[in-house]
Coordinates of C-alpha atoms in Angstrom, one line a residue:
M103 CA -17.7 32.2 -9.4
T104 CA -16.8 31.9 -5.9
A105 CA -17.3 29.2 -3.9
T106 CA -19.8 30.7 -0.4
K107 CA -18.4 29.2 2.5
P108 CA -21.5 27.1 4.1
H109 CA -23.2 27.9 7.8
P110 CA -20.2 26.0 10.2
H111 CA -24.1 23.2 10.7
E112 CA -24.8 23.2 7.5
C113 CA -23.3 20.8 6.5
M114 CA -24.9 18.5 9.1
R115 CA -28.7 18.7 7.9
G116 CA -30.1 15.3 7.0
L117 CA -27.5 14.1 9.9
D118 CA -29.3 11.0 12.3
K119 CA -27.2 13.9 14.7
E120 CA -27.5 10.6 17.3
A121 CA -26.7 8.6 15.0
F122 CA -23.5 10.4 14.6
L123 CA -22.3 11.3 17.8
P124 CA -22.3 8.1 20.3
K125 CA -22.9 9.4 23.4
N126 CA -20.6 10.5 26.3
T127 CA -16.9 9.3 24.2
L128 CA -14.2 11.4 22.5
K129 CA -14.4 9.5 19.5
S130 CA -17.3 12.2 19.8
I131 CA -16.6 15.6 20.2
V132 CA -13.3 15.0 18.0
L133 CA -16.1 13.3 15.0
Y134 CA -17.9 16.5 15.5
F135 CA -15.4 19.1 16.2
L136 CA -14.2 17.7 12.9
L137 CA -17.0 18.0 10.2
I138 CA -18.0 21.5 11.0
T139 CA -14.5 22.7 10.6
G140 CA -13.9 20.5 7.4
C141 CA -16.7 21.7 6.0
G142 CA -15.8 25.8 4.0
D143 CA -13.4 23.4 2.6
R144 CA -15.1 21.6 0.7
P145 CA -15.0 22.5 -3.2
S146 CA -18.4 24.2 -4.9
Q147 CA -20.1 22.4 -7.5
D148 CA -19.3 24.6 -10.1
K149 CA -16.1 23.4 -10.4
Q150 CA -16.4 19.9 -10.0
S151 CA -16.2 17.5 -13.0
S152 CA -17.5 13.5 -12.9
D153 CA -13.1 13.1 -15.2
I154 CA -10.5 14.0 -16.7
K155 CA -8.5 13.4 -20.1
T156 CA -4.8 13.1 -18.6
K157 CA -1.3 13.2 -20.9
V158 CA -0.5 10.1 -19.2
A159 CA -0.7 6.6 -21.3
F160 CA -0.3 3.2 -20.3
T161 CA 0.8 0.3 -23.0
D162 CA 0.3 -2.8 -21.7
V163 CA 3.4 -5.3 -22.0
T164 CA 2.9 -8.3 -19.8
I165 CA 3.1 -10.6 -22.5
E166 CA 6.4 -9.7 -24.4
A167 CA 7.2 -8.5 -21.3
G168 CA 7.5 -12.3 -20.6
L169 CA 4.8 -12.0 -17.7
G170 CA 2.4 -13.2 -19.6
D171 CA 1.8 -17.6 -18.4
F172 CA 1.5 -16.6 -14.9
R173 CA -2.1 -17.6 -13.6
H174 CA -3.0 -17.2 -9.5
E175 CA -4.4 -19.9 -8.3
N176 CA -6.9 -19.3 -6.0
G177 CA -8.0 -23.1 -5.2
A178 CA -12.1 -22.6 -5.3
F179 CA -12.9 -25.9 -5.8
G180 CA -16.8 -25.5 -5.1
E181 CA -16.8 -24.8 -1.6
K182 CA -16.0 -21.2 -1.7
W183 CA -14.0 -21.4 1.3
F184 CA -13.1 -17.9 2.9
P185 CA -9.3 -17.0 2.0
E186 CA -10.5 -17.6 -1.4
P187 CA -11.3 -14.9 -3.0
M188 CA -8.1 -12.7 -0.9
G189 CA -5.6 -13.5 -3.2
S190 CA -3.3 -12.7 -4.7
G191 CA -0.1 -10.1 -4.5
G192 CA 3.4 -9.3 -5.7
G193 CA 5.9 -6.7 -6.5
F194 CA 9.3 -5.5 -7.5
I195 CA 12.5 -7.1 -5.5
D196 CA 15.7 -6.6 -6.7
Y197 CA 16.8 -10.5 -6.0
N198 CA 20.7 -9.7 -7.7
G199 CA 21.3 -6.6 -7.1
D200 CA 22.2 -5.1 -10.1
F201 CA 19.7 -1.5 -10.1
W202 CA 16.9 -3.8 -12.6
E203 CA 14.1 -3.9 -10.0
D204 CA 13.3 -7.6 -10.8
I205 CA 8.9 -9.2 -10.1
L206 CA 8.1 -11.2 -7.8
L207 CA 5.2 -13.3 -7.8
V208 CA 2.2 -15.2 -6.2
G209 CA 1.3 -17.7 -7.4
G210 CA -1.4 -18.9 -4.6
G211 CA -2.0 -22.3 -3.8
V212 CA -4.3 -25.2 -3.7
W213 CA -6.8 -27.2 -0.9
S214 CA -5.6 -30.1 0.2
E215 CA -9.5 -31.3 0.3
S216 CA -9.8 -31.1 -3.1
G217 CA -7.1 -33.3 -4.5
R218 CA -5.8 -31.4 -7.4
E219 CA -1.5 -31.2 -7.5
R220 CA 0.1 -29.0 -5.9
V221 CA 0.8 -25.5 -7.1
P222 CA 3.9 -23.4 -6.7
A223 CA 3.6 -20.5 -4.1
L224 CA 6.3 -18.4 -5.5
H225 CA 7.2 -16.6 -8.9
L226 CA 10.4 -14.5 -9.4
Y227 CA 11.3 -12.7 -13.1
K228 CA 14.5 -11.8 -13.2
N229 CA 14.8 -8.1 -15.4
N230 CA 16.2 -8.7 -18.2
G231 CA 17.4 -5.3 -18.9
D232 CA 15.9 -4.8 -22.4
G233 CA 12.2 -4.6 -21.7
T234 CA 11.5 -9.0 -20.8
F235 CA 11.4 -10.8 -18.2
T236 CA 12.8 -14.1 -17.6
E237 CA 11.6 -17.1 -14.7
V238 CA 13.9 -17.3 -12.7
T239 CA 12.1 -19.0 -9.8
S240 CA 13.8 -22.9 -10.0
Q241 CA 17.3 -20.7 -9.9
A242 CA 16.8 -18.8 -6.7
G243 CA 15.4 -21.7 -5.1
L244 CA 12.4 -21.0 -4.5
N245 CA 10.6 -23.8 -6.9
N246 CA 9.8 -26.2 -4.1
I247 CA 7.0 -24.1 -1.4
Y248 CA 3.9 -24.5 -1.7
T249 CA 1.2 -23.8 0.8
Y250 CA -1.3 -20.9 0.9
P251 CA 0.1 -18.1 0.2
F252 CA -1.4 -13.8 0.4
G253 CA 1.0 -11.6 0.1
I254 CA 4.6 -10.2 0.0
T255 CA 7.3 -7.4 1.7
V256 CA 10.9 -6.8 0.7
A257 CA 13.4 -5.4 2.8
D258 CA 17.4 -6.4 4.0
Y259 CA 16.5 -7.4 7.2
D260 CA 20.4 -8.5 7.9
N261 CA 22.1 -5.7 7.0
D262 CA 23.9 -8.4 4.5
D263 CA 22.9 -6.1 0.6
D264 CA 20.5 -7.5 -0.6
Q265 CA 17.2 -8.1 -0.8
D266 CA 15.5 -10.4 1.4
F267 CA 11.2 -11.6 1.4
F268 CA 8.3 -11.7 3.7
L269 CA 5.5 -14.6 2.8
T270 CA 2.6 -14.8 4.5
T271 CA 0.4 -17.5 3.5
I272 CA -2.4 -19.2 6.3
G273 CA -0.5 -21.4 9.0
K274 CA 2.8 -20.4 9.0
N275 CA 4.7 -17.2 7.5
L276 CA 7.8 -17.7 5.8
L277 CA 10.7 -15.7 5.9
F278 CA 13.0 -15.7 3.0
E279 CA 16.6 -14.7 3.8
N280 CA 18.6 -14.0 0.0
R281 CA 22.5 -15.6 -0.2
G282 CA 24.0 -14.5 -3.2
G283 CA 20.9 -14.4 -5.2
R284 CA 18.6 -18.2 -4.1
F285 CA 17.0 -17.8 -0.9
E286 CA 16.6 -20.1 2.3
E287 CA 13.8 -20.6 3.8
V288 CA 14.6 -19.7 7.2
S289 CA 11.4 -18.5 9.6
E290 CA 11.1 -21.1 12.2
K291 CA 15.1 -20.3 12.9
A292 CA 14.4 -16.2 13.3
G293 CA 11.7 -17.2 15.7
L294 CA 8.1 -15.6 13.5
Q295 CA 6.8 -18.7 13.7
N296 CA 5.5 -19.0 17.1
Y297 CA 1.8 -18.8 16.0
S298 CA -0.1 -20.0 12.9
T299 CA -3.2 -18.1 11.5
L300 CA -4.3 -16.0 8.9
S301 CA -2.2 -13.1 7.7
S302 CA -2.7 -10.7 5.9
S303 CA -0.2 -7.5 5.2
A304 CA 3.1 -7.2 6.4
I305 CA 5.8 -4.6 6.9
F306 CA 9.3 -4.1 7.8
F307 CA 10.5 -0.5 9.4
D308 CA 12.8 0.3 12.2
A309 CA 11.0 0.7 15.8
D310 CA 13.4 2.2 17.4
R311 CA 15.9 3.2 15.3
D312 CA 18.7 0.9 16.1
G313 CA 19.5 0.3 12.4
W314 CA 17.7 -3.2 12.7
L315 CA 14.7 -3.5 11.1
D316 CA 11.1 -5.0 12.9
L317 CA 8.6 -7.3 11.7
Y318 CA 4.9 -5.9 11.9
I319 CA 2.8 -9.0 10.6
G320 CA -0.9 -7.7 9.4
N321 CA -3.3 -11.4 11.3
Y322 CA -6.4 -11.2 9.6
I323 CA -9.6 -14.1 11.1
D324 CA -9.5 -17.3 13.4
W325 CA -10.0 -19.5 9.9
S326 CA -9.7 -23.0 8.9
P327 CA -10.8 -25.3 6.6
E328 CA -12.6 -27.0 9.4
T329 CA -14.4 -23.8 11.0
D330 CA -15.6 -22.4 7.5
V331 CA -19.0 -21.0 8.2
R332 CA -22.2 -22.3 5.4
C333 CA -23.4 -18.2 4.4
S334 CA -26.2 -18.0 1.4
F335 CA -26.2 -15.7 -0.4
G336 CA -29.1 -15.8 -3.1
G337 CA -29.6 -19.7 -2.5
K338 CA -26.7 -20.5 -2.9
K339 CA -23.7 -20.6 -0.3
G340 CA -21.3 -17.9 -0.5
Y341 CA -18.5 -16.0 0.7
C342 CA -18.8 -14.5 4.3
T343 CA -18.1 -11.7 5.2
P344 CA -15.9 -11.5 9.0
E345 CA -18.5 -10.2 10.5
V346 CA -19.1 -14.3 11.2
Y347 CA -15.4 -14.7 11.8
E348 CA -13.2 -13.8 15.4
G349 CA -10.2 -11.6 14.1
S350 CA -7.5 -13.0 14.8
P351 CA -4.7 -9.8 16.4
S352 CA -1.6 -8.7 14.2
R353 CA 1.8 -9.5 16.2
F354 CA 5.1 -7.3 16.7
Y355 CA 8.3 -8.4 16.3
R356 CA 12.0 -6.7 17.0
S357 CA 14.5 -7.3 16.1
N358 CA 17.4 -8.5 18.4
G359 CA 20.6 -7.2 15.1
D360 CA 21.8 -11.1 14.6
G361 CA 18.8 -12.3 12.2
T362 CA 16.5 -12.9 14.8
F363 CA 13.6 -11.7 16.0
T364 CA 11.6 -11.5 19.3
D365 CA 7.7 -11.7 19.8
V366 CA 6.8 -8.2 21.5
T367 CA 4.0 -7.5 20.3
Q368 CA 2.2 -7.0 24.5
E369 CA 5.4 -5.3 25.7
A370 CA 5.3 -3.3 22.5
G371 CA 1.4 -2.0 23.4
F372 CA 0.0 -4.2 20.2
L373 CA -2.7 -6.0 22.3
P374 CA -5.0 -5.7 22.7
A375 CA -6.4 -5.2 18.4
R376 CA -9.4 -7.3 17.3
G377 CA -7.4 -7.8 14.1
K378 CA -9.3 -7.5 11.2
T379 CA -6.6 -6.7 9.8
L380 CA -5.4 -6.6 5.4
G381 CA -3.6 -3.5 5.5
V382 CA 0.0 -1.5 7.2
A383 CA 2.0 1.5 6.1
Q384 CA 4.5 3.5 7.9
H385 CA 4.3 7.2 8.1
D386 CA 5.0 10.3 10.6
Y387 CA 1.7 12.3 11.4
N388 CA 3.7 13.7 14.6
K389 CA 7.5 14.7 13.0
D390 CA 9.1 13.7 15.9
G391 CA 11.5 11.1 13.8
W392 CA 10.0 7.9 15.4
P393 CA 7.8 5.8 13.0
D394 CA 4.2 5.7 13.1
L395 CA 2.2 2.8 12.0
A396 CA -1.9 3.4 9.8
V397 CA -2.9 0.4 10.3
A398 CA -6.5 -0.6 7.9
N399 CA -9.5 -3.4 9.1
D400 CA -11.8 -5.2 7.7
L401 CA -14.9 -4.4 9.4
D402 CA -13.9 -2.4 12.4
R403 CA -12.5 0.8 12.6
D404 CA -9.0 1.5 11.8
L405 CA -5.7 1.8 13.9
L406 CA -3.4 4.6 14.5
Y407 CA 0.4 3.8 15.8
E408 CA 1.5 6.5 17.9
N409 CA 5.9 5.6 18.3
N410 CA 6.5 6.3 21.9
G411 CA 10.3 6.8 22.0
D412 CA 10.6 4.0 24.3
G413 CA 10.1 0.3 22.7
T414 CA 6.3 1.9 22.4
F415 CA 3.5 2.3 21.1
T416 CA 0.0 4.7 21.8
E417 CA -3.6 3.0 19.5
R418 CA -4.1 6.7 18.6
G419 CA -7.5 6.0 15.7
M420 CA -10.9 7.2 17.4
V421 CA -9.0 10.2 19.1
S422 CA -7.5 11.1 16.2
G423 CA -10.1 10.5 13.7
M424 CA -9.9 8.0 11.0
A425 CA -11.1 4.9 12.9
F426 CA -14.1 5.7 11.8
D427 CA -16.3 6.8 8.9
E428 CA -18.4 10.4 9.4
A429 CA -20.8 8.5 10.3
G430 CA -19.0 6.6 13.1
K431 CA -19.4 3.6 11.8
A432 CA -16.3 0.9 10.6
R433 CA -15.4 0.5 7.1
A434 CA -14.1 -2.6 5.1
G435 CA -10.4 -1.5 5.1
M436 CA -8.5 -3.1 2.7
G437 CA -5.8 -1.7 0.3
I438 CA -4.4 1.7 2.3
D439 CA -1.0 4.2 2.1
V440 CA 0.6 7.9 3.6
A441 CA 1.7 10.7 2.3
I442 CA 1.9 14.4 2.0
T443 CA -0.6 15.9 -1.2
D444 CA -1.3 17.9 -0.2
D445 CA 0.9 22.2 0.1
T446 CA 0.0 21.9 3.9
F447 CA 2.5 19.4 4.1
E448 CA 0.7 17.6 6.5
E449 CA 0.4 13.7 6.1
S450 CA -2.1 12.3 5.0
I451 CA -3.9 8.4 4.8
F452 CA -5.3 7.6 2.0
I453 CA -8.3 4.6 2.9
G454 CA -9.5 1.9 0.1
N455 CA -12.8 0.3 1.0
F456 CA -15.6 -1.8 0.4
Q457 CA -18.4 -1.0 -2.4
N458 CA -20.7 1.4 -1.5
E459 CA -18.5 3.1 0.9
M460 CA -16.1 6.0 0.0
I461 CA -12.5 5.2 0.2
G462 CA -10.7 6.8 3.4
V463 CA -9.0 10.5 3.0
Y464 CA -7.7 11.3 6.2
R465 CA -5.7 14.7 5.9
H466 CA -4.0 15.5 9.8
M467 CA -4.9 18.9 10.7
G468 CA -1.6 19.9 12.4
N469 CA -3.2 18.9 16.0
G470 CA -3.0 15.4 16.3
F471 CA -6.7 14.9 15.0
F472 CA -7.0 14.4 10.3
M473 CA -9.9 14.7 9.1
D474 CA -12.1 12.9 6.4
R475 CA -11.5 14.6 2.9
A476 CA -12.9 12.1 1.0
A477 CA -15.6 14.1 0.0
M478 CA -14.0 17.7 -0.6
S479 CA -11.0 16.1 -2.7
R480 CA -13.2 14.3 -5.0
I481 CA -12.2 11.5 -4.8
G482 CA -14.8 10.1 -2.4
R483 CA -17.9 10.0 -5.2
P484 CA -16.5 8.1 -7.8
S485 CA -14.9 6.1 -5.3
L486 CA -18.6 4.6 -3.9
E487 CA -19.0 2.5 -7.4
V488 CA -16.2 0.3 -6.2
L489 CA -14.5 -2.2 -4.5
T490 CA -11.1 -0.8 -3.2
F491 CA -8.0 -3.8 -2.9
G492 CA -4.7 -2.8 -4.4
L493 CA -4.2 1.0 -3.6
F494 CA -0.8 3.4 -3.6
L495 CA 0.0 6.9 -3.9
F496 CA 2.6 7.8 -6.3
D497 CA 4.1 10.6 -9.1
V498 CA 2.4 9.8 -12.1
D499 CA 2.7 12.4 -13.9
L500 CA 6.1 13.2 -12.5
E501 CA 4.3 17.9 -11.9
G502 CA 6.2 17.2 -8.6
D503 CA 2.5 16.2 -6.2
L504 CA 1.1 12.3 -5.5
D505 CA -0.9 10.5 -7.2
L506 CA -3.4 8.3 -6.3
F507 CA -4.2 4.9 -8.1
V508 CA -6.7 1.9 -6.6
V509 CA -7.2 -1.8 -8.0
N510 CA -11.0 -2.7 -7.4
G511 CA -12.9 -6.0 -8.2
H512 CA -15.8 -8.0 -6.4
I513 CA -15.7 -10.7 -4.3
Q514 CA -18.5 -12.3 -5.1
I515 CA -19.0 -13.2 -8.9
E516 CA -22.7 -13.5 -8.0
I517 CA -23.4 -10.0 -7.3
E518 CA -23.9 -9.6 -11.2
N519 CA -26.9 -11.4 -10.9
D520 CA -28.8 -9.6 -8.3
E521 CA -28.2 -5.4 -8.4
D522 CA -27.0 -4.5 -12.0
E523 CA -25.3 -1.5 -10.4
F524 CA -22.5 -4.0 -9.4
Q525 CA -19.9 -5.6 -11.1
F526 CA -18.0 -8.7 -10.7
R527 CA -14.7 -7.5 -12.6
Q528 CA -14.1 -3.4 -11.6
L529 CA -12.5 -0.7 -13.8
P530 CA -8.5 0.3 -12.0
Q531 CA -9.0 4.3 -11.3
L532 CA -6.1 7.1 -11.6
Y533 CA -6.6 9.8 -9.4
I534 CA -4.3 12.7 -10.4
N535 CA -3.8 15.9 -7.2
K536 CA -5.1 19.0 -8.9
G537 CA -1.8 20.9 -6.8
D538 CA -5.4 22.1 -4.7
A539 CA -5.3 19.0 -2.4
T540 CA -8.8 18.2 -5.4
F541 CA -7.5 15.2 -7.2
E542 CA -9.9 14.3 -10.7
L543 CA -10.3 11.0 -12.2
S544 CA -9.1 10.2 -15.3
K545 CA -11.3 9.1 -17.7
P546 CA -9.8 6.4 -19.3
Q547 CA -9.4 5.8 -23.4
Q548 CA -11.2 3.7 -26.0
G549 CA -8.6 0.2 -26.2
S550 CA -6.7 2.0 -23.2
V551 CA -5.0 -0.3 -19.7
L552 CA -7.9 2.5 -17.9
A553 CA -10.8 0.7 -19.9
K554 CA -10.7 -2.7 -18.8
P555 CA -12.4 -4.2 -16.1
I556 CA -10.3 -6.8 -13.3
V557 CA -10.3 -8.0 -10.2
G558 CA -7.7 -6.6 -8.6
R559 CA -6.1 -7.1 -5.8
G560 CA -2.0 -6.1 -5.3
A561 CA -0.7 -3.0 -6.9
A562 CA 2.4 -1.9 -7.1
Y563 CA 5.0 0.6 -8.6
G564 CA 8.3 0.6 -9.5
D565 CA 10.5 1.8 -12.6
Y566 CA 11.5 -1.5 -14.1
D567 CA 13.2 0.4 -17.4
R568 CA 14.6 2.6 -15.4
D569 CA 13.4 5.6 -18.3
G570 CA 12.3 7.8 -14.6
D571 CA 8.4 7.0 -15.2
L572 CA 6.7 5.1 -12.6
D573 CA 5.0 1.8 -13.9
I574 CA 2.4 -0.4 -12.7
L575 CA 2.2 -3.9 -11.8
I576 CA -0.5 -5.7 -11.3
T577 CA -2.2 -8.9 -9.3
E578 CA -5.2 -10.7 -10.0
N579 CA -8.0 -13.0 -7.5
S580 CA -7.2 -16.5 -9.2
G581 CA -6.0 -14.8 -12.9
P582 CA -3.1 -13.0 -15.2
A583 CA -0.9 -10.4 -13.4
Y584 CA -0.1 -6.9 -15.8
L585 CA 2.6 -5.8 -16.3
W586 CA 1.7 -1.1 -17.2
R587 CA 4.8 1.0 -18.8
N588 CA 4.3 4.3 -18.5
D589 CA 4.4 6.3 -21.1
L590 CA 5.3 9.5 -20.2
I591 CA 9.0 9.8 -20.3
G592 CA 9.5 10.5 -24.0
N593 CA 6.3 11.8 -25.0
D594 CA 6.8 15.1 -22.6
D595 CA 9.6 17.2 -22.4
K596 CA 8.7 18.8 -19.7
A597 CA 8.5 15.6 -17.3
N598 CA 11.7 15.8 -15.4
F599 CA 12.7 14.3 -13.3
L600 CA 15.1 12.8 -9.7
R601 CA 15.6 9.1 -8.7
V602 CA 17.0 8.7 -4.5
R603 CA 18.2 5.1 -3.6
L604 CA 19.9 5.2 0.1
L605 CA 22.2 3.3 1.1
G606 CA 22.2 4.0 5.8
T607 CA 25.4 2.3 7.9
D608 CA 24.5 3.1 11.3
S609 CA 20.3 3.3 10.1
N610 CA 19.1 0.6 8.2
R611 CA 20.9 -0.3 4.9
D612 CA 17.6 0.6 2.6
G613 CA 17.0 3.7 4.9
L614 CA 13.1 2.1 5.6
G615 CA 11.8 5.4 7.2
S616 CA 14.3 7.9 5.8
T617 CA 13.4 11.4 4.3
V618 CA 13.9 12.8 0.9
T619 CA 13.8 16.2 0.5
V620 CA 14.0 18.3 -2.3
F621 CA 13.6 21.9 -3.4
A622 CA 13.4 23.2 -6.6
G623 CA 12.4 26.9 -7.6
E624 CA 8.9 27.0 -5.5
Q625 CA 8.4 23.6 -5.2
A626 CA 9.9 21.0 -2.0
T627 CA 9.2 17.8 -2.2
L628 CA 9.1 15.3 0.6
L629 CA 9.2 10.7 -0.3
R630 CA 9.3 8.4 3.0
V631 CA 11.6 5.2 2.0
K632 CA 9.2 2.1 2.7
T633 CA 7.2 -1.3 2.9
G634 CA 4.0 -2.4 3.4
S635 CA 1.3 0.3 1.6
S636 CA -1.1 -1.3 -0.7
Y637 CA -2.5 -4.4 -0.1
L638 CA -0.2 -7.4 0.0
S639 CA 2.8 -6.0 -1.9
Q640 CA 5.3 -3.7 -2.4
S641 CA 6.7 -1.2 -4.2
E642 CA 10.6 -0.4 -5.0
K643 CA 12.1 1.5 -2.5
T644 CA 14.2 4.0 -4.8
L645 CA 13.1 7.5 -5.0
T646 CA 11.3 9.6 -7.6
F647 CA 10.9 12.6 -7.3
G648 CA 8.5 14.5 -10.6
L649 CA 9.9 17.7 -11.4
G650 CA 8.1 19.0 -14.2
E651 CA 9.9 21.5 -16.3
S652 CA 12.4 22.2 -13.4
V653 CA 16.4 21.3 -14.8
K654 CA 18.0 22.5 -12.0
I655 CA 17.5 20.9 -7.9
D656 CA 18.3 23.2 -5.5
S657 CA 19.0 21.4 -3.2
L658 CA 18.4 17.8 -1.5
K659 CA 17.7 16.8 2.2
V660 CA 18.1 13.3 3.8
G661 CA 16.4 12.6 7.5
W662 CA 18.0 9.7 7.9
A663 CA 16.2 7.0 10.0
N664 CA 19.0 7.0 12.8
G665 CA 17.8 10.6 13.1
S666 CA 21.1 12.4 11.2
V667 CA 20.5 14.6 8.2
G668 CA 22.5 15.2 5.0
E669 CA 21.7 18.2 2.6
F670 CA 23.2 18.7 -0.6
Y671 CA 23.3 21.4 -3.7
N672 CA 22.9 22.5 -6.9
I673 CA 21.6 19.1 -8.9
N674 CA 21.3 18.0 -12.0
V675 CA 17.9 16.7 -13.2
N676 CA 16.8 13.5 -15.2
Q677 CA 19.5 11.0 -13.3
S678 CA 19.9 9.2 -10.0
L679 CA 21.2 8.9 -7.1
E680 CA 22.3 7.1 -4.8
I681 CA 23.5 9.0 -1.5
T682 CA 25.7 7.2 1.3
E683 CA 24.2 7.8 5.5
G684 CA 27.4 9.4 6.3
S685 CA 29.1 10.3 3.3
N686 CA 29.5 14.2 1.7
S687 CA 29.1 13.6 -1.9
L688 CA 27.0 12.2 -5.1
K689 CA 27.0 8.8 -6.8
Y690 CA 25.8 9.5 -9.9
L691 CA 23.7 5.6 -11.2
K692 CA 23.4 5.4 -15.0
Q693 CA 19.7 6.2 -16.3

């Protein structure tokens, strides 16, 4: 059956145009234009299906991998203080440089007012290379860190060939410098403790392309135990929404090239800002080679910072069409990621939102504007049923296009007593990219990891067992962590791949902001090396390209962060490569 294209105004039927079109604003014109021009892109009803079965299968290996004793502590002691449902994060870090991804988990904290014993803020697990992990928190110098923490971002900020990390907290954020596998906390002498607030997600990126990583710290609200507001939920005190608090503006620190940073938030154009940030992702929507930022805010408009190439940024969220939903309202933005997900080769921004709010799917239209394709992408309807935190794009089935994984979980456990349609624990969701700008929800099989409801928060991906497919790490609020092994490799002989690790010389050492494009047959796939994205979490920085049935790579192009380009030809599949900036040869790593 052939889908018919609706009249441009047909999709406006039922909408309150006065509410949709605030008067005398450019945002109104842009949103209206994008909506009516996007109507014809909606899949026909007869083509839609609620879910699919996928060949991808995950195995929960948390216990056998040695992570079973971990449990996040949110400090709750009956007062329902605002930050308690937020955490926690975690992710992948190769802290000892052996090319096996280790795991860093944020353990949480307790309130001094509760009188309870302190708990370690961090837990580091060394990858043994055999599918198991050993906790090395003490050996790495991280056992005496006590704070109330949230998330991490990992990078070689001082260009000395090892992985450092930054920890967001309530109060003073912390920077950990890696010194041969043992960490030293250096945030004060690095110039990163000039303010105190509740921070959430952070991102290392090279804003000015000088080879040194800068730092953007997403801040949430101005909160303390003394300013906690009592909100009623079912006649009892419950967790407030952020509407009752003032937002805390995010901060931007430029690297001085000597291990220290300078706060240039105002000078760089990041102020004024209302705060309430929960997620941040790097991208380059206008393809000028300069890194831009997309920011997800909670009940405030989302932001798009365009890099002007001179050390400053211009905020374009409203005029670009990605600041609000299609009705012109701010949503509860949390997890975020940005990548190319269809054959337009234009970037799309994915933002997780509250229950009864669709996941935002904003595709760049190539003209400075984004169109929200949540409904057209078929992600919108099933995402209404969940409250999404962690969110990322990755090629789960190695078919050459990026799929979407989200973790979900509510804030109020009491929600189940009032409305049966809402659950506190919620199912994770895996949306498979169909290759035609649409996604379909993977149907969880009985007993599968996708069929277990959790209070999901952080989510990250990494090939911890180095078999070529991407595994998943998840954190729960006041609960365990989960490591899911992807069992695609070995079960599908058509799942070919290529893994690429970049080493910058003139660019930053991690190659953050660099892109790699792989050409195989008629397929071209572009991925970006980055930190940030998801929610409070860090995925691995090695790039994994799914090649499907392709057995030969025609060419590979590296667009380095500083603007230089490298090209390589006739590469075999099912390999891991290391590419050094300025080198004409490839280093093959043992798979």
